[in-house]
Short mmCIF file of N, CA and C in Angstrom, two decimals:
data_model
loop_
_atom_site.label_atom_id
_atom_site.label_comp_id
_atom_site.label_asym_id
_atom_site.label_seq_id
_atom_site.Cartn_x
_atom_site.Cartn_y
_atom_site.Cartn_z
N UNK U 1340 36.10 -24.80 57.04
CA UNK U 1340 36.05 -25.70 55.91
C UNK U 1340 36.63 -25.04 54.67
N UNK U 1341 36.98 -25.82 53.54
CA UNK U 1341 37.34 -25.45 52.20
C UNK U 1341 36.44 -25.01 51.69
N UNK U 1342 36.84 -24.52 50.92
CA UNK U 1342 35.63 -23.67 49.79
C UNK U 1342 35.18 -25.16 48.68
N UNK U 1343 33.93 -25.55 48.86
CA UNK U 1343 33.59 -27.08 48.56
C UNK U 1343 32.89 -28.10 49.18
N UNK U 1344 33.43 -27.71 50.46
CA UNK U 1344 33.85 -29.18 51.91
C UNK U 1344 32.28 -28.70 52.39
N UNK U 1345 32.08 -29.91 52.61
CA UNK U 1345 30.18 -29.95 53.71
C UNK U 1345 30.69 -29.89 54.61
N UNK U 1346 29.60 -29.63 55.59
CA UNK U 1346 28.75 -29.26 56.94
C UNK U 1346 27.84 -29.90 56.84
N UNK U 1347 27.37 -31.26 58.08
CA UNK U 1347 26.49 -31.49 57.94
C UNK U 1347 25.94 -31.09 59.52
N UNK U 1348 24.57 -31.46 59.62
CA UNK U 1348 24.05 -30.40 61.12
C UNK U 1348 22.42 -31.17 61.39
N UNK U 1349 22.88 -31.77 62.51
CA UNK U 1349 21.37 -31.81 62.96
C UNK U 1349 21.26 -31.43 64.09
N UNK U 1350 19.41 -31.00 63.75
CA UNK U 1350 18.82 -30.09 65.34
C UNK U 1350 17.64 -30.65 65.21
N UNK U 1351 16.94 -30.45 66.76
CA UNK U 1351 15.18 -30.93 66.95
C UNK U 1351 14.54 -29.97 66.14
N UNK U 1352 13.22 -30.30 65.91
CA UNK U 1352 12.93 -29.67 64.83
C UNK U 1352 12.02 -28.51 65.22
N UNK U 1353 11.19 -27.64 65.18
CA UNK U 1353 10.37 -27.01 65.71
C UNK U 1353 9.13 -27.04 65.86
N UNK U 1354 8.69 -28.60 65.56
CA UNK U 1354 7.83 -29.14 65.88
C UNK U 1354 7.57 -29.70 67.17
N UNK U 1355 8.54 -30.29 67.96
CA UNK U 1355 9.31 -30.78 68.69
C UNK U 1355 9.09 -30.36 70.37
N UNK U 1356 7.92 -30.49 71.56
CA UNK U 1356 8.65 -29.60 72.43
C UNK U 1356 9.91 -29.04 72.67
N UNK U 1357 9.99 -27.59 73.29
CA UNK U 1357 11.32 -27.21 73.76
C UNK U 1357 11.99 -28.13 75.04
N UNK U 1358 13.06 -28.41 74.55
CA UNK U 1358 13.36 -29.31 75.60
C UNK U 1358 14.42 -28.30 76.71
N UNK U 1359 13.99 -28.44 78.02
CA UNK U 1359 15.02 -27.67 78.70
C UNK U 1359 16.30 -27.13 78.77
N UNK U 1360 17.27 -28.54 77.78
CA UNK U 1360 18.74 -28.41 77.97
C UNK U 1360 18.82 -27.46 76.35
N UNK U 1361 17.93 -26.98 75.63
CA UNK U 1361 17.91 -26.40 74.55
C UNK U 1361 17.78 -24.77 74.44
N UNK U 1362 18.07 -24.20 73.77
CA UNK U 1362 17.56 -23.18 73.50
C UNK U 1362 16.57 -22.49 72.57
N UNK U 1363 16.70 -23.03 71.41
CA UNK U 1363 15.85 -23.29 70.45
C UNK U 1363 15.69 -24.82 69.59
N UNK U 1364 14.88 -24.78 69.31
CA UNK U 1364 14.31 -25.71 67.84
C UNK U 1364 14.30 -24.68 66.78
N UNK U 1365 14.25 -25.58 65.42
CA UNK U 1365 14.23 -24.96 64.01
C UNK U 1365 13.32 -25.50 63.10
N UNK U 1366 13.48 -24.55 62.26
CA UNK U 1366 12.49 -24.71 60.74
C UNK U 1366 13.89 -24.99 60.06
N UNK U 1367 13.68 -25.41 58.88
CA UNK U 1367 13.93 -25.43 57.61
C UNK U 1367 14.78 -23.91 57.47
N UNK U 1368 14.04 -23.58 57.19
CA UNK U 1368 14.30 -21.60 57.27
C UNK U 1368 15.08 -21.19 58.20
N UNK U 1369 14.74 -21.13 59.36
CA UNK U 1369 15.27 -20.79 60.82
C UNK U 1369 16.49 -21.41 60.80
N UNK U 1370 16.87 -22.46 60.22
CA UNK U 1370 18.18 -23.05 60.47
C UNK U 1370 19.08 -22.14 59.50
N UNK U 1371 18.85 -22.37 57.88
CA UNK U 1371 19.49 -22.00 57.08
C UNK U 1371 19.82 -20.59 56.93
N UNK U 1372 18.73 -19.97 58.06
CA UNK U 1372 19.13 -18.20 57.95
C UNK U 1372 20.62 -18.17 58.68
N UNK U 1373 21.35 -19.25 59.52
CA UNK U 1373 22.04 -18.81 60.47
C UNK U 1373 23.06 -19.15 59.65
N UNK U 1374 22.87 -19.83 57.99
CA UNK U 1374 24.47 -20.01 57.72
C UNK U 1374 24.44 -19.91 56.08
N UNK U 1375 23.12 -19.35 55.33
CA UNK U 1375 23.38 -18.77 54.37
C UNK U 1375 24.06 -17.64 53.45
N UNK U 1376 24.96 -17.31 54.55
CA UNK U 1376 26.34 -16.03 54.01
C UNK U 1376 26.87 -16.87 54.08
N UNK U 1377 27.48 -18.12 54.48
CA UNK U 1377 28.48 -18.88 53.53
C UNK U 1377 28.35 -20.22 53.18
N UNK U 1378 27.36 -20.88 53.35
CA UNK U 1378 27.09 -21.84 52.95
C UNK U 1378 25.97 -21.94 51.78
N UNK U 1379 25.90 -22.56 51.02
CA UNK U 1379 24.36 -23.16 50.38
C UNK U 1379 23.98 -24.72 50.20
N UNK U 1380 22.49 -24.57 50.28
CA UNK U 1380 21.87 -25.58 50.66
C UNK U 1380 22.34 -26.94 49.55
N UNK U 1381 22.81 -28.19 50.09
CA UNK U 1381 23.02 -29.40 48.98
C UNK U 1381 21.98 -30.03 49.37
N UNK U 1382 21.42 -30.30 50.58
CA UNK U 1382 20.41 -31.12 50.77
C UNK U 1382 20.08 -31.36 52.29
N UNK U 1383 18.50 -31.51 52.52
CA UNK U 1383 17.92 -31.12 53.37
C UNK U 1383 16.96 -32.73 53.78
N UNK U 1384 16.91 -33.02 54.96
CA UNK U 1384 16.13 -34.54 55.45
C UNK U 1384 15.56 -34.15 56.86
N UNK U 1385 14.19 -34.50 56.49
CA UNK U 1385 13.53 -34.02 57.30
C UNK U 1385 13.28 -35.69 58.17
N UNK U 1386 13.50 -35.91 59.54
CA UNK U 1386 13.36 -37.46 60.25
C UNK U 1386 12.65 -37.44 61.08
N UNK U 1387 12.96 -38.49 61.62
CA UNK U 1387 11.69 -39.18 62.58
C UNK U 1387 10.64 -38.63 62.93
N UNK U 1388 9.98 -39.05 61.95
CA UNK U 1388 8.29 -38.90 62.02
C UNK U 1388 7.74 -39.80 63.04
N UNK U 1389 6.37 -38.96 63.77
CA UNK U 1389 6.13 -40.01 64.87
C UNK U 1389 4.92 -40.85 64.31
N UNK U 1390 5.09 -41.75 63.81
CA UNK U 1390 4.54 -43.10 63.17
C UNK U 1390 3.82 -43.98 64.39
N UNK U 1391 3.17 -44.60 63.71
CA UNK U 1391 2.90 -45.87 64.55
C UNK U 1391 3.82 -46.90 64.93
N UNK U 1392 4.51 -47.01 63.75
CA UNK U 1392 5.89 -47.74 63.54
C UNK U 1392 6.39 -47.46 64.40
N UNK U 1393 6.96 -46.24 64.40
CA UNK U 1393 8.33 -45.96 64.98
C UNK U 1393 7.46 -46.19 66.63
N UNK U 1394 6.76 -46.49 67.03
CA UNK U 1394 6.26 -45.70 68.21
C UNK U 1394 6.82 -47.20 69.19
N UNK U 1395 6.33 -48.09 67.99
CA UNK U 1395 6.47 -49.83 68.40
C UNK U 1395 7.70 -50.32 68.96
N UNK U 1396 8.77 -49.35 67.47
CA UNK U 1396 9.99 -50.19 67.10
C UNK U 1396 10.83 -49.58 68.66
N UNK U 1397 10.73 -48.38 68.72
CA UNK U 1397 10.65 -47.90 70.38
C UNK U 1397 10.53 -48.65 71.72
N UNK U 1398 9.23 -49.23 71.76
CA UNK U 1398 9.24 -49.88 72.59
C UNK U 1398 9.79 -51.23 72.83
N UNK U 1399 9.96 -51.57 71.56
CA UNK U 1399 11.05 -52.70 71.89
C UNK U 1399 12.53 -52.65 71.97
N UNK U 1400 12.71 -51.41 71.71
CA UNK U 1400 14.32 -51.32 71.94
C UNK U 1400 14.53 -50.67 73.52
N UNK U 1401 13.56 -49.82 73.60
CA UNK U 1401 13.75 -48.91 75.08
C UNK U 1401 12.94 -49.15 75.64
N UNK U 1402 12.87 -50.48 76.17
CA UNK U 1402 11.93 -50.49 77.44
C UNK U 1402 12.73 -51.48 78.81
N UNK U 1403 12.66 -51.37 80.17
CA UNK U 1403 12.97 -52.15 80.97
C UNK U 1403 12.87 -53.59 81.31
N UNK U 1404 12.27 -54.06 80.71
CA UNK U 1404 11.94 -55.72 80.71
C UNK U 1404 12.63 -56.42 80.00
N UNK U 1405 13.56 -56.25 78.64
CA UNK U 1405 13.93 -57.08 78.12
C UNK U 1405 14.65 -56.27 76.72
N UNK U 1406 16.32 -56.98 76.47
CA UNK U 1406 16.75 -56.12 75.58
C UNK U 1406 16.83 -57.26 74.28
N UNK U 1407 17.01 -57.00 72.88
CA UNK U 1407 16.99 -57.46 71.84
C UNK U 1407 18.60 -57.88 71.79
N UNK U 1408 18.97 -59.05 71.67
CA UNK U 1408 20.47 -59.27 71.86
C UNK U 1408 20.72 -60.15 70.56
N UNK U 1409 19.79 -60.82 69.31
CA UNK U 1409 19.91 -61.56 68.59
C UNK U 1409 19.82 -60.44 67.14
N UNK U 1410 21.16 -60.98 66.56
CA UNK U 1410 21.71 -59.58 65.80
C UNK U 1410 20.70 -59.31 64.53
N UNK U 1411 20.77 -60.92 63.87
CA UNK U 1411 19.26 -61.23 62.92
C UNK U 1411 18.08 -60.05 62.88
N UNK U 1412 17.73 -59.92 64.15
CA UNK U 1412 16.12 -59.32 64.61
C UNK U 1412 16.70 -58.36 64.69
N UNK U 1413 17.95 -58.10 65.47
CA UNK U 1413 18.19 -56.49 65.45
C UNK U 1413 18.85 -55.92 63.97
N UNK U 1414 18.96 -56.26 63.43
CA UNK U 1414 18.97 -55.96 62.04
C UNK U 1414 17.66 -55.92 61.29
N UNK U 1415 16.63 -56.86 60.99
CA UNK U 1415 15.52 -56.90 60.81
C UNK U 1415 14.70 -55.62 61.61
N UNK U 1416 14.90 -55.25 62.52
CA UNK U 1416 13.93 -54.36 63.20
C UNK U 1416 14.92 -52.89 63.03
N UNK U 1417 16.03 -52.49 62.69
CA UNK U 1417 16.59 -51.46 61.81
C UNK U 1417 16.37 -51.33 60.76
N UNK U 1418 16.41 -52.38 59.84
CA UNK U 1418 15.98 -52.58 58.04
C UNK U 1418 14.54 -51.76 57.90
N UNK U 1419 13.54 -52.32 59.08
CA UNK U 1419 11.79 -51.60 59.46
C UNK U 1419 11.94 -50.37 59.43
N UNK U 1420 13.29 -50.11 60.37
CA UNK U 1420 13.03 -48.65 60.98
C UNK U 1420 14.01 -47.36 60.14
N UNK U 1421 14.53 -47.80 59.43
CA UNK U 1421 14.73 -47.21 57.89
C UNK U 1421 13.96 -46.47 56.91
N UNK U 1422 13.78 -47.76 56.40
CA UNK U 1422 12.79 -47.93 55.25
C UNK U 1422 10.92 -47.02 55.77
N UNK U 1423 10.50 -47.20 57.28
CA UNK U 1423 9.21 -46.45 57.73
C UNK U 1423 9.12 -45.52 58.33
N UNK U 1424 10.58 -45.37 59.44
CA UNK U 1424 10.24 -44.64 60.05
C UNK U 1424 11.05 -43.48 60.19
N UNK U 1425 12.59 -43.66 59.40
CA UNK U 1425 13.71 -42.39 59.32
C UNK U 1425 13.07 -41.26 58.39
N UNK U 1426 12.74 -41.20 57.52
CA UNK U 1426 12.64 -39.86 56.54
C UNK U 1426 11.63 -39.91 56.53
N UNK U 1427 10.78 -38.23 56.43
CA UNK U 1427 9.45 -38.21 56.09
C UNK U 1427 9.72 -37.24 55.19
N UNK U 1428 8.84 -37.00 53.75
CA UNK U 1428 9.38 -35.79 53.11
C UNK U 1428 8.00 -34.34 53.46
N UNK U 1429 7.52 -34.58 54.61
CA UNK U 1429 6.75 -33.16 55.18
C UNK U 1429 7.42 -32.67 56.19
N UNK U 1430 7.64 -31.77 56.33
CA UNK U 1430 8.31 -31.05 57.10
C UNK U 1430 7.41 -31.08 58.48
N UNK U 1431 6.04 -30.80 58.25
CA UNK U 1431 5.08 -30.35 59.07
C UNK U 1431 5.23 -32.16 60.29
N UNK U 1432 5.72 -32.75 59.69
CA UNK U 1432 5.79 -34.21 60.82
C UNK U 1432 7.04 -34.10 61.24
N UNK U 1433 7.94 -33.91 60.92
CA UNK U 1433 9.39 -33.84 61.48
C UNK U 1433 9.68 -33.71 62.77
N UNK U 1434 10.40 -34.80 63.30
CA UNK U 1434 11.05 -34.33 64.73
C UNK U 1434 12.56 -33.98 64.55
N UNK U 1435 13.14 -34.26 63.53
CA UNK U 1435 14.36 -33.47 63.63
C UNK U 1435 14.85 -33.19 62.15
N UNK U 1436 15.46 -32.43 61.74
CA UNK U 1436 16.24 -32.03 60.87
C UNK U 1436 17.76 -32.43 60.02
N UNK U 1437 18.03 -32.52 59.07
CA UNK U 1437 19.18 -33.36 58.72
C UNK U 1437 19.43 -32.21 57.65
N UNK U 1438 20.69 -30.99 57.75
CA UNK U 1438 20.94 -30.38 56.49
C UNK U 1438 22.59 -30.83 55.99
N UNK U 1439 22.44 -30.66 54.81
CA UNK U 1439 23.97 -31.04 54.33
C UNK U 1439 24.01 -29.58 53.48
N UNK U 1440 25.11 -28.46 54.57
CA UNK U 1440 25.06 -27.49 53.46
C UNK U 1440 26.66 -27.58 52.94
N UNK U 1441 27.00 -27.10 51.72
CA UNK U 1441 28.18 -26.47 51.57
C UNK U 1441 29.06 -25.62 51.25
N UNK U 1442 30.12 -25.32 51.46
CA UNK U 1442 30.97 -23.85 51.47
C UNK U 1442 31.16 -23.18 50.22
N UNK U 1443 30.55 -21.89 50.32
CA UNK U 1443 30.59 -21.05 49.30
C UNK U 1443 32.15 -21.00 48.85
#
C-alpha cells in the first residue's frame, strides 16, 4: 500500500471457538501487534454479537425448510440485522473483528 492507503482485515474473534480450518483467533491487541510497525489504528468494529436477535434472524435465513425470496422482508429482516445485531461496542461479546488500519 501507499503511505496513506487502508487495510482493512477481518478475523474470528477470540472469543470464538477455535475452529479447525484456523490457526488462531484474536484480540483487539493480538491482532494489532502483528501490524503496528507499519500501520496505525483508524478504526476498530467489534461484530456479531450473539443476541437473541441475531440468533432468530439466523434461523430464518439458514434453515432447510424454507428460503426468504420476497425482497421487501429480505430487506426488512437486514435493516433488523444491522441496526441489532452487526456492531457491539464490548469487545468481551464479539464474534469477530473489523480493523481499518492505515499506512504509516
Amino acid at each position: 500500500l501507499k503511505s496513506g492507503g487502508h487495510l482493512y482485515i477481518t478475523v474470528p474473534h477470540h472469543n470464538m471457538r477455535l475452529h479447525k480450518k484456523h490457526f488462531q483467533h484474536f484480540t483487539k491487541a493480538s491482532l494489532l501487534a502483528y501490524f503496528e510497525e507499519w500501520y496505525e489504528l483508524d478504526e476498530v468494529l467489534f461484530l456479531h454479537p450473539p443476541t437473541r436477535m441475531s440468533r432468530i434472524i439466523n434461523k430464518l435465513l439458514f434453515n432447510n425448510h424454507f428460503a426468504i425470496r420476497n425482497r421487501p422482508i429480505l430487506n426488512m429482516v437486514y435493516e433488523i440485522y444491522k441496526r441489532r445485531c452487526l456492531v457491539t461496542i464490548n469487545e468481551s461479546d464479539a464474534r469477530r473483528i473489523l480493523m481499518v488500519l492505515k499506512k504509516k
